[in-house]
Amino acid sequence: KCQHIRFLEILEMYEMNLKESLFPEQSDADLWDIPVGELLRDIAATYPCSEAVVEVDENGDRALCLTYQEVLDTSERLAVALGTRFGRGEKIVVWAPNISQWIILEYACALAGLVVVTANPSFQEPELRYVLEQSGATGLFLVDNYRGNPMREIAHKAIKGNSVVKEMTNLLDSDALYWRAGETNQLPDIPPSDPAQIQYTSGTTGFPKGAVLSHNNLVNNARLFCKRKKVGQHSIWANFMPLFHTAGCATGTLGCLQAACRMILIQGFDANVLAKIIEQEGITTFFAVPTMLVGLLEAIEIQPRNMKSLEVISTGGAPVAPELVRQVRTKLGCHLLTAFGQTEASPMISLNHDDVTLDDICETAGQPLPRTAVSIRSPETNSVLPLNTVGEICAKSYGVMIGYHDNPEATEAAIDNNNWLHTGDLGMMDLRGFIRVTGRVKDMIIRGGENHFPAEIESVMLEHSAVNEIAIVGLPDPEWGEIIAAFIRTESVGALKADELKVHCRTFLSPQKTPTKWVVVDEFPMTGSGKVQKFAIREKWLSGKYGVEIHDNSN
């Protein structure tokens, strides 16, 4: 009766002998046709007393524990309340860190037929305003402050003049959160094909685009990813990936739900706190970008902890050094599996198995997940390329987004007539179907596993009076994978100060979007058509023959 009892089926590595860079969909796993709310009811009915969500405080100690029955009861109560204030299909922006109310709101919206729109709690006014307006959200659910960011103050500015937003609610105010505007109605039946979330993802031109993801997209992707990780009811997952990312609210949250396992919810990553939680909670698994793993290893070197409970860690978003894989295996005693995905695919496309070689882990993102086809195509002709030839990584599956919200042109550019999602990433495929990511068709910068696009930063920095021209470029970095560098042409070198540029950027954008390096240049390398060649900027800087770096003297 409960579908998830098949969750622990073992998925073996595929034995393939491909002739071209096209990995066909493998049907060794079922796709479920169930909305998120019904899935929650199914799991709660079978495991009502099992711990579902354990929220820890900033010291890593338990602050709240909810069973699956309590999660369902609380979510249904909130869903009923929301149903008296919002109409089915309306969009709700959730702007908060990793707190249990975020999870409850996610489930409540799924039950009520509302669409969750995620927002980074470090957003500044222009970013929040853009997400609210572009999504057409009618509600904003937030906390007052987070890590020094005055969110309520920013929110008031962001909704000024917005006649669509009819409610701004503090997630920590239970009276405001659960109030009912009128008579309650029965919760609706939600088709699994309905939108569940809008996740904003950065491109290289223009502004972020809202990927619309369905219940089916999210439920199936989370389950099949976790099946390959061998996550089961015995698992204990530390979820410190931001809930405003699919890695947090989809892969982590919905993966744990389908395994009926315990999720330890952590507000933000702190290596020392994570080490403590692993030891005291018996953590078996989590997802982390490489820089987080480096921090964890350094933390247990200084203060040794018992890491014996760990079974498998998945990682992605940046290349993984062989030495890091070795240290995870020897010092943490568990598997480290590399993955590849993007928000538009809900988000996971491929993942290594736990019985592959060290080279496979370090150099590839594994084979595609079940029910997912992947091809490497020519960016010019869209034809499938020979094996071991670099081209654009494309995917076709149940997980491909419905489209970009209110942006048919961008949707058409991303998903071709044969339903292939063009990821914008460059890579190659070997005869076994292992995917090697080699770069990006566009100029996306991935810092610590988080995507940033240059156009947004460049637009802000061009408002500075001393900046005549600017090129934002990603530079390789051993800790972060990439860092953001600003190459600036100016006619008033003396007026260009790194600390002032930093302040200007931070006024309009999140801290993580602020460049790490500020470099003054005389000219940019250009194409024959007058476009800046960012790959040439990167090469010239790395060769040590380009520009003069100016330093931040504010500290």
Coordinates of C-alpha atoms in Angstrom, one line a residue:
K1 CA 0.0 0.0 0.0
C2 CA 2.8 2.4 0.9
Q3 CA 4.7 2.9 -2.3
H4 CA 8.0 3.8 -0.6
I5 CA 8.6 0.2 0.7
R6 CA 10.4 -0.3 -2.6
F7 CA 12.8 2.5 -1.8
L8 CA 15.7 0.3 -0.8
E9 CA 15.9 -1.5 -4.2
I10 CA 19.6 -1.7 -5.1
L11 CA 20.5 0.1 -8.3
E12 CA 23.6 -1.4 -9.8
M13 CA 26.1 0.4 -12.1
Y14 CA 25.0 0.2 -15.7
E15 CA 27.1 -2.0 -18.0
M16 CA 27.2 0.1 -21.1
N17 CA 29.2 0.1 -24.3
L18 CA 28.1 3.2 -26.1
K19 CA 28.9 4.1 -29.7
E20 CA 28.2 7.8 -29.4
S21 CA 27.7 10.4 -26.6
L22 CA 24.1 9.4 -26.0
F23 CA 23.1 7.6 -22.8
P24 CA 19.6 6.2 -23.2
E25 CA 17.0 6.3 -20.4
Q26 CA 17.3 3.3 -18.2
S27 CA 14.0 1.8 -16.9
D28 CA 15.3 0.0 -13.8
A29 CA 13.2 2.2 -11.5
D30 CA 9.5 3.2 -11.4
L31 CA 8.3 6.7 -11.6
W32 CA 5.6 7.6 -9.1
D33 CA 2.6 9.7 -9.9
I34 CA 1.9 11.3 -6.5
P35 CA 1.9 14.9 -5.3
V36 CA 4.0 16.0 -2.3
G37 CA 1.1 16.3 0.1
E38 CA -0.2 12.8 -0.6
L39 CA 3.3 11.4 -0.2
L40 CA 3.5 13.0 3.2
R41 CA 0.2 11.5 4.2
D42 CA 1.4 8.1 3.0
I43 CA 4.6 8.1 5.0
A44 CA 2.9 9.5 8.1
A45 CA 0.3 6.8 8.0
T46 CA 3.0 4.1 7.9
Y47 CA 5.6 5.6 10.3
P48 CA 3.6 8.1 12.5
C49 CA 6.0 7.9 15.5
S50 CA 9.3 8.0 13.6
E51 CA 11.3 11.1 14.0
A52 CA 11.1 13.2 10.8
V53 CA 12.6 16.6 11.5
V54 CA 15.1 17.5 14.2
E55 CA 15.9 21.1 14.3
V56 CA 19.2 22.0 16.1
D57 CA 20.3 25.4 17.4
E58 CA 23.5 27.3 16.5
N59 CA 25.5 25.1 19.0
G60 CA 24.3 21.9 17.4
D61 CA 22.0 20.9 20.2
R62 CA 18.4 19.7 19.7
A63 CA 15.9 22.5 19.7
L64 CA 12.8 20.8 18.3
C65 CA 11.8 17.3 17.2
L66 CA 8.8 16.4 15.1
T67 CA 7.5 13.0 14.2
Y68 CA 6.1 12.3 10.8
Q69 CA 2.6 12.4 12.3
E70 CA 3.3 15.8 13.9
V71 CA 4.7 17.1 10.6
L72 CA 1.6 16.0 8.8
D73 CA -0.8 17.4 11.4
T74 CA 1.0 20.8 11.6
S75 CA 1.3 21.0 7.8
E76 CA -2.4 20.2 7.3
R77 CA -3.4 22.8 9.9
L78 CA -1.3 25.5 8.1
A79 CA -2.6 24.3 4.7
V80 CA -6.2 24.9 5.9
A81 CA -5.3 28.3 7.2
L82 CA -3.6 29.3 4.0
G83 CA -6.6 28.0 2.0
T84 CA -8.7 30.7 3.6
R85 CA -6.2 33.5 2.7
F86 CA -4.9 32.4 -0.8
G87 CA -6.5 30.9 -3.9
R88 CA -5.2 27.6 -5.4
G89 CA -2.2 28.2 -7.7
E90 CA -1.2 31.5 -6.0
K91 CA 2.5 31.9 -5.3
I92 CA 4.1 32.3 -1.9
V93 CA 7.7 33.6 -1.4
V94 CA 9.5 32.0 1.5
W95 CA 12.4 34.1 2.6
A96 CA 14.1 32.5 5.6
P97 CA 17.0 30.3 6.7
N98 CA 16.8 26.6 7.5
I99 CA 14.1 26.5 10.2
S100 CA 11.4 23.9 10.8
Q101 CA 8.7 26.5 9.7
W102 CA 10.2 26.5 6.3
I103 CA 9.6 22.8 5.9
I104 CA 6.1 23.0 7.3
L105 CA 5.3 25.8 4.9
E106 CA 6.7 23.8 2.0
Y107 CA 4.3 20.9 2.8
A108 CA 1.4 23.1 3.6
C109 CA 1.6 24.8 0.3
A110 CA 1.8 21.4 -1.4
L111 CA -1.4 20.3 0.4
A112 CA -3.2 23.6 -0.4
G113 CA -2.2 23.8 -4.0
L114 CA 0.0 26.8 -3.6
V115 CA 3.4 27.4 -5.3
V116 CA 6.5 27.9 -3.1
V117 CA 8.8 30.6 -4.5
T118 CA 12.3 30.4 -2.8
A119 CA 14.4 33.4 -1.9
N120 CA 17.9 33.6 -0.4
P121 CA 17.8 35.2 3.1
S122 CA 20.9 37.3 2.2
F123 CA 19.0 39.1 -0.6
Q124 CA 19.0 42.8 -0.6
E125 CA 16.1 45.0 -1.7
P126 CA 16.6 44.9 -5.5
E127 CA 16.9 41.1 -5.5
L128 CA 13.9 40.5 -3.3
R129 CA 11.8 43.0 -5.2
Y130 CA 12.7 41.3 -8.5
V131 CA 11.7 37.8 -7.3
L132 CA 8.4 39.1 -5.8
E133 CA 7.5 41.0 -8.9
Q134 CA 8.6 38.5 -11.5
S135 CA 6.9 35.6 -9.8
G136 CA 3.7 37.5 -9.2
A137 CA 3.7 36.3 -5.6
T138 CA 0.8 37.3 -3.4
G139 CA 2.4 36.4 -0.1
L140 CA 5.8 36.9 1.6
F141 CA 6.7 34.7 4.5
L142 CA 9.9 35.7 6.3
V143 CA 11.9 36.2 9.5
D144 CA 12.8 39.6 10.8
N145 CA 16.6 39.2 10.7
Y146 CA 19.2 36.7 9.7
R147 CA 23.0 37.0 10.2
G148 CA 22.8 40.8 10.4
N149 CA 20.6 41.2 7.4
P150 CA 17.5 43.3 8.4
M151 CA 15.0 41.3 6.4
R152 CA 11.8 42.9 7.6
E153 CA 13.2 46.3 6.9
I154 CA 14.3 45.2 3.4
A155 CA 10.9 43.5 2.8
H156 CA 9.0 46.7 3.5
K157 CA 11.0 48.5 0.9
A158 CA 10.8 45.7 -1.6
I159 CA 7.0 45.6 -1.5
K160 CA 6.5 49.3 -1.7
G161 CA 4.3 50.0 -4.6
N162 CA 3.5 46.3 -5.1
S163 CA -0.3 45.9 -5.2
V164 CA -0.1 42.2 -5.8
V165 CA 1.4 41.2 -2.4
K166 CA -1.5 41.0 0.0
E167 CA 0.3 39.5 3.0
M168 CA 3.7 39.7 4.7
T169 CA 3.9 37.2 7.6
N170 CA 6.6 36.4 10.1
L171 CA 7.2 32.6 10.1
L172 CA 8.1 32.7 13.8
D173 CA 4.7 34.4 14.8
S174 CA 2.4 31.4 15.2
D175 CA -0.7 33.6 15.6
A176 CA 0.0 35.4 12.3
L177 CA 1.0 32.2 10.5
Y178 CA -2.0 30.1 11.4
W179 CA -4.8 32.7 11.4
R180 CA -7.9 32.0 9.3
A181 CA -9.5 34.6 7.2
G182 CA -12.8 32.9 6.9
E183 CA -14.6 29.5 6.8
T184 CA -12.4 26.5 6.1
N185 CA -12.8 24.3 3.1
Q186 CA -11.7 20.8 2.4
L187 CA -8.1 20.7 1.0
P188 CA -8.1 20.1 -2.7
D189 CA -6.9 17.1 -4.7
I190 CA -3.7 18.2 -6.4
P191 CA -2.6 16.7 -9.7
P192 CA 1.1 15.6 -9.6
S193 CA 1.7 17.5 -12.7
D194 CA 0.8 20.8 -11.0
P195 CA 3.6 23.3 -10.2
A196 CA 5.0 23.0 -6.7
Q197 CA 7.9 25.4 -6.7
I198 CA 9.6 28.2 -8.6
Q199 CA 13.3 28.2 -8.1
Y200 CA 15.3 31.2 -9.4
T201 CA 18.4 30.3 -11.2
S202 CA 21.1 32.5 -12.6
G203 CA 22.0 32.7 -16.3
T204 CA 24.8 34.7 -17.9
T205 CA 22.7 37.4 -19.4
G206 CA 19.8 39.3 -18.0
F207 CA 18.3 38.5 -14.7
P208 CA 17.6 35.2 -12.9
K209 CA 14.9 33.0 -14.4
G210 CA 12.3 31.2 -12.4
A211 CA 12.3 27.5 -13.1
V212 CA 8.8 26.0 -12.5
L213 CA 9.1 22.5 -11.0
S214 CA 6.1 20.2 -10.6
H215 CA 5.3 17.7 -7.8
N216 CA 6.3 14.8 -10.1
N217 CA 9.6 16.5 -11.0
L218 CA 10.6 16.9 -7.4
V219 CA 9.3 13.7 -5.9
N220 CA 10.8 11.4 -8.4
N221 CA 14.2 13.2 -8.7
A222 CA 14.7 13.2 -4.9
R223 CA 13.8 9.5 -4.6
L224 CA 16.0 8.2 -7.5
F225 CA 19.0 10.3 -6.4
C226 CA 18.6 8.9 -2.8
K227 CA 18.2 5.4 -4.1
R228 CA 21.6 5.5 -5.7
K229 CA 23.0 6.9 -2.5
K230 CA 21.4 3.9 -0.7
V231 CA 19.5 6.1 1.7
G232 CA 16.9 4.2 3.7
Q233 CA 14.8 4.3 6.8
H234 CA 18.0 3.7 8.9
S235 CA 19.6 6.9 7.5
I236 CA 20.1 10.1 9.4
W237 CA 20.6 13.0 7.0
A238 CA 22.3 16.3 8.1
N239 CA 20.6 19.0 6.0
F240 CA 22.6 22.2 6.1
M241 CA 22.2 23.0 2.4
P242 CA 20.1 26.1 2.1
L243 CA 16.4 25.3 1.8
F244 CA 16.1 28.0 -0.9
H245 CA 18.1 25.6 -3.1
T246 CA 16.8 22.4 -4.6
A247 CA 19.6 20.6 -2.7
G248 CA 18.0 21.6 0.5
C249 CA 14.2 21.6 0.0
A250 CA 14.0 19.0 -2.7
T251 CA 16.8 16.5 -2.7
G252 CA 17.3 16.6 1.0
T253 CA 13.8 17.2 2.4
L254 CA 11.8 15.1 -0.1
G255 CA 14.5 12.4 -0.2
C256 CA 14.3 12.0 3.6
L257 CA 10.5 11.9 3.4
Q258 CA 10.5 9.1 0.9
A259 CA 13.0 7.1 2.9
A260 CA 11.0 7.8 6.1
C261 CA 14.3 8.7 7.7
R262 CA 15.4 11.3 10.2
M263 CA 16.5 14.7 8.9
I264 CA 18.7 16.9 11.1
L265 CA 17.9 20.5 10.1
I266 CA 20.8 22.9 10.5
Q267 CA 20.5 26.6 9.9
G268 CA 23.9 27.1 8.2
F269 CA 27.1 25.3 7.7
D270 CA 29.7 25.5 10.5
A271 CA 32.4 22.8 10.3
N272 CA 32.8 22.5 14.1
V273 CA 29.1 22.3 14.7
L274 CA 28.6 19.7 11.9
A275 CA 31.4 17.6 13.4
K276 CA 29.6 17.7 16.8
I277 CA 26.2 16.8 15.3
I278 CA 27.7 13.9 13.3
E279 CA 29.0 12.5 16.6
Q280 CA 26.0 13.0 18.8
E281 CA 23.2 12.3 16.3
G282 CA 24.9 9.4 14.4
I283 CA 24.7 11.1 11.0
T284 CA 25.0 8.7 8.1
T285 CA 24.8 11.0 5.1
F286 CA 24.6 14.5 3.7
F287 CA 25.2 16.6 0.6
A288 CA 28.1 19.2 0.7
V289 CA 30.2 21.2 -1.7
P290 CA 33.9 20.4 -1.6
T291 CA 34.8 23.5 0.4
M292 CA 32.6 22.3 3.2
L293 CA 34.3 19.0 3.2
V294 CA 37.7 20.7 3.5
G295 CA 36.4 22.7 6.5
L296 CA 35.0 19.5 8.2
L297 CA 38.3 17.7 7.8
E298 CA 40.2 20.7 9.3
A299 CA 37.7 20.8 12.2
I300 CA 38.2 17.2 13.2
E301 CA 42.0 17.5 12.8
I302 CA 41.9 20.2 15.6
Q303 CA 39.2 18.5 17.7
P304 CA 38.8 14.8 16.9
R305 CA 35.3 13.5 16.8
N306 CA 33.7 10.1 16.2
M307 CA 32.8 9.9 12.6
K308 CA 32.1 6.1 12.4
S309 CA 28.4 6.6 11.7
L310 CA 29.0 8.2 8.3
E311 CA 28.2 6.0 5.3
V312 CA 28.1 8.2 2.2
I313 CA 28.5 11.9 1.3
S314 CA 27.4 13.3 -2.0
T315 CA 29.0 16.4 -3.5
G316 CA 28.9 18.6 -6.6
G317 CA 29.1 22.1 -7.8
A318 CA 32.9 22.2 -8.1
P319 CA 35.8 19.8 -9.1
V320 CA 36.9 17.4 -6.4
A321 CA 40.6 17.0 -5.8
P322 CA 41.9 13.4 -5.5
E323 CA 43.5 14.2 -2.1
L324 CA 40.1 15.3 -0.8
V325 CA 38.5 12.0 -1.8
R326 CA 41.3 10.1 -0.1
Q327 CA 41.0 12.1 3.1
V328 CA 37.2 11.6 3.2
R329 CA 37.7 7.9 2.8
T330 CA 40.5 7.6 5.4
K331 CA 39.5 10.3 8.0
L332 CA 35.7 10.1 7.7
G333 CA 35.6 6.4 6.7
C334 CA 32.8 6.8 4.1
H335 CA 32.1 7.0 0.4
L336 CA 32.2 10.3 -1.4
L337 CA 30.1 10.4 -4.5
T338 CA 30.3 13.2 -7.1
A339 CA 27.1 14.4 -8.8
F340 CA 26.0 16.7 -11.6
G341 CA 22.7 18.6 -11.9
Q342 CA 21.0 21.9 -12.3
T343 CA 17.8 23.5 -11.0
E344 CA 16.0 23.1 -14.3
A345 CA 16.4 19.3 -13.9
S346 CA 14.9 19.2 -10.4
P347 CA 18.0 19.2 -9.9
M348 CA 20.0 15.9 -10.2
I349 CA 21.1 14.5 -13.5
S350 CA 23.9 12.1 -12.6
L351 CA 25.7 10.5 -9.6
N352 CA 28.5 8.1 -9.2
H353 CA 27.9 4.7 -7.6
D354 CA 29.8 3.7 -4.5
D355 CA 31.9 1.0 -6.2
V356 CA 33.7 3.1 -8.8
T357 CA 37.3 4.0 -8.9
L358 CA 39.1 7.0 -7.4
D359 CA 39.6 8.5 -10.8
D360 CA 35.9 8.2 -11.6
I361 CA 35.0 10.1 -8.4
C362 CA 37.6 12.8 -9.1
E363 CA 37.1 13.2 -12.8
T364 CA 33.5 12.4 -13.5
A365 CA 30.0 13.0 -12.2
G366 CA 29.1 9.3 -12.7
Q367 CA 26.3 7.8 -14.9
P368 CA 22.9 9.4 -15.4
L369 CA 20.2 8.6 -12.8
P370 CA 17.5 6.1 -13.7
R371 CA 14.8 7.3 -16.2
T372 CA 17.2 10.1 -17.4
A373 CA 18.8 10.3 -20.8
V374 CA 21.9 12.4 -21.3
S375 CA 23.6 13.4 -24.5
I376 CA 26.6 15.5 -25.5
R377 CA 25.7 17.8 -28.4
S378 CA 27.3 20.3 -30.6
P379 CA 26.4 23.8 -29.5
E380 CA 26.4 24.8 -33.2
T381 CA 24.4 22.0 -34.8
N382 CA 22.7 20.3 -31.8
S383 CA 23.9 16.9 -33.2
V384 CA 25.1 14.1 -30.9
L385 CA 28.9 14.1 -30.7
P386 CA 31.3 11.1 -30.8
L387 CA 32.5 9.7 -27.5
N388 CA 35.1 11.6 -25.5
T389 CA 34.3 14.8 -27.4
V390 CA 33.6 18.1 -25.6
G391 CA 30.1 19.5 -26.2
E392 CA 27.0 20.7 -24.4
I393 CA 25.6 18.4 -21.8
C394 CA 21.9 17.9 -22.5
A395 CA 19.3 15.9 -20.5
K396 CA 15.8 14.5 -21.1
S397 CA 13.7 13.1 -18.3
Y398 CA 10.7 13.4 -16.0
G399 CA 12.7 15.9 -14.0
V400 CA 13.0 18.6 -16.7
M401 CA 11.1 21.7 -15.5
I402 CA 7.7 22.8 -16.8
G403 CA 9.5 25.9 -18.1
Y404 CA 10.7 29.3 -16.9
H405 CA 7.9 31.4 -15.3
D406 CA 6.5 34.0 -17.6
N407 CA 9.5 33.7 -19.9
P408 CA 8.6 31.6 -23.0
E409 CA 11.6 32.8 -25.0
A410 CA 14.0 31.6 -22.3
T411 CA 12.1 28.3 -22.1
E412 CA 12.3 27.8 -25.8
A413 CA 16.1 28.5 -25.7
A414 CA 16.6 25.9 -22.9
I415 CA 14.4 23.0 -24.0
D416 CA 14.6 22.1 -27.7
N417 CA 11.8 20.7 -29.9
N418 CA 12.8 17.1 -28.9
N419 CA 12.5 18.0 -25.2
W420 CA 16.2 18.0 -24.5
L421 CA 17.2 20.4 -21.8
H422 CA 20.4 22.3 -22.8
T423 CA 22.3 22.7 -19.5
G424 CA 24.8 25.3 -20.7
D425 CA 27.6 23.1 -19.3
L426 CA 30.4 21.6 -21.4
G427 CA 31.4 18.0 -20.9
M428 CA 32.2 14.7 -22.5
M429 CA 31.0 11.1 -22.2
D430 CA 33.0 7.9 -22.3
L431 CA 31.7 4.5 -23.6
R432 CA 30.4 3.6 -20.1
G433 CA 28.2 6.7 -20.0
F434 CA 30.3 8.4 -17.4
I435 CA 30.0 12.2 -17.7
R436 CA 33.0 14.5 -17.3
V437 CA 32.1 18.2 -16.8
T438 CA 34.8 20.4 -18.4
G439 CA 33.4 23.9 -18.3
R440 CA 30.4 26.0 -19.2
V441 CA 29.1 27.2 -22.5
K442 CA 28.2 30.4 -20.8
D443 CA 30.2 32.3 -18.2
M444 CA 28.5 31.1 -15.1
I445 CA 30.7 31.3 -12.0
I446 CA 30.3 28.6 -9.4
R447 CA 31.7 29.7 -6.0
G448 CA 31.4 27.1 -3.3
G449 CA 28.6 25.3 -5.1
E450 CA 26.5 28.4 -5.6
N451 CA 25.8 29.8 -9.1
H452 CA 26.5 33.5 -9.9
F453 CA 26.1 35.2 -13.2
P454 CA 28.3 38.1 -14.2
A455 CA 25.7 40.3 -15.9
E456 CA 23.9 41.0 -12.6
I457 CA 27.1 42.1 -10.8
E458 CA 28.4 44.0 -13.8
S459 CA 25.1 46.0 -14.0
V460 CA 25.4 47.0 -10.4
M461 CA 29.1 48.0 -10.6
L462 CA 28.6 50.1 -13.7
E463 CA 26.6 52.4 -11.5
H464 CA 29.8 53.3 -9.7
S465 CA 31.1 56.7 -11.0
A466 CA 34.7 55.5 -11.3
V467 CA 33.9 52.3 -13.3
N468 CA 33.9 52.8 -17.1
E469 CA 33.8 49.2 -18.2
I470 CA 33.8 46.0 -16.2
A471 CA 34.1 42.2 -16.8
I472 CA 33.2 39.8 -14.0
V473 CA 35.2 36.6 -14.4
G474 CA 35.5 33.4 -12.4
L475 CA 39.0 32.4 -11.4
P476 CA 40.0 29.0 -10.1
D477 CA 40.5 28.7 -6.4
P478 CA 41.5 25.6 -4.3
E479 CA 39.0 26.2 -1.5
W480 CA 35.9 27.7 -3.3
G481 CA 36.3 26.0 -6.7
E482 CA 36.0 29.5 -8.2
I483 CA 36.1 33.1 -6.9
I484 CA 34.6 36.2 -8.4
A485 CA 37.0 38.7 -9.9
A486 CA 36.2 42.1 -11.3
F487 CA 38.3 43.4 -14.1
I488 CA 37.8 47.2 -14.5
R489 CA 38.7 49.8 -17.0
T490 CA 38.6 53.3 -15.5
E491 CA 39.7 56.8 -16.5
S492 CA 40.3 57.8 -12.9
V493 CA 42.6 55.2 -11.3
G494 CA 43.2 57.2 -8.2
A495 CA 39.5 57.3 -7.4
L496 CA 39.2 53.5 -7.6
K497 CA 39.5 52.0 -4.2
A498 CA 38.7 48.3 -3.5
D499 CA 37.0 49.0 -0.1
E500 CA 34.6 51.5 -1.7
L501 CA 33.9 49.2 -4.6
K502 CA 33.1 46.5 -2.1
V503 CA 30.7 48.7 -0.2
H504 CA 29.0 49.8 -3.4
C505 CA 28.4 46.1 -4.4
R506 CA 27.2 45.1 -1.0
T507 CA 24.6 47.9 -1.0
F508 CA 22.7 46.2 -3.8
L509 CA 23.8 42.5 -3.8
S510 CA 24.2 39.6 -1.4
P511 CA 27.7 39.3 0.2
Q512 CA 28.6 36.1 -1.7
K513 CA 28.2 38.0 -5.0
T514 CA 30.8 40.6 -4.0
P515 CA 34.1 40.1 -6.0
T516 CA 37.1 38.8 -4.2
K517 CA 39.6 40.4 -6.5
W518 CA 39.5 43.9 -8.0
V519 CA 41.8 44.4 -11.0
V520 CA 42.4 47.5 -13.1
V521 CA 43.2 47.0 -16.7
D522 CA 43.9 49.2 -19.7
E523 CA 41.8 47.2 -22.2
F524 CA 39.9 44.0 -22.7
P525 CA 40.6 41.3 -25.2
M526 CA 37.8 41.5 -27.7
T527 CA 36.4 39.3 -30.4
G528 CA 36.2 40.6 -34.0
S529 CA 32.5 41.5 -33.4
G530 CA 33.5 43.6 -30.3
K531 CA 32.6 41.2 -27.5
V532 CA 34.8 40.8 -24.4
Q533 CA 36.6 37.5 -24.4
K534 CA 36.3 36.4 -20.8
F535 CA 38.2 33.2 -21.3
A536 CA 41.1 35.3 -22.6
I537 CA 40.9 37.6 -19.5
R538 CA 41.1 34.5 -17.3
E539 CA 44.1 33.1 -19.2
K540 CA 45.9 36.4 -19.3
W541 CA 45.4 36.9 -15.5
L542 CA 46.6 33.4 -14.7
S543 CA 49.7 33.9 -16.8
G544 CA 50.6 36.9 -14.6
K545 CA 50.6 39.3 -17.5
Y546 CA 47.4 41.2 -17.1
G547 CA 46.2 44.1 -14.9
V548 CA 47.0 45.6 -11.6
E549 CA 45.2 44.3 -8.5
I550 CA 44.0 46.9 -6.0
H551 CA 43.4 45.7 -2.4
D552 CA 40.8 46.3 0.2
N553 CA 42.3 48.4 3.0
S554 CA 39.2 48.6 5.1
N555 CA 40.3 45.9 7.6

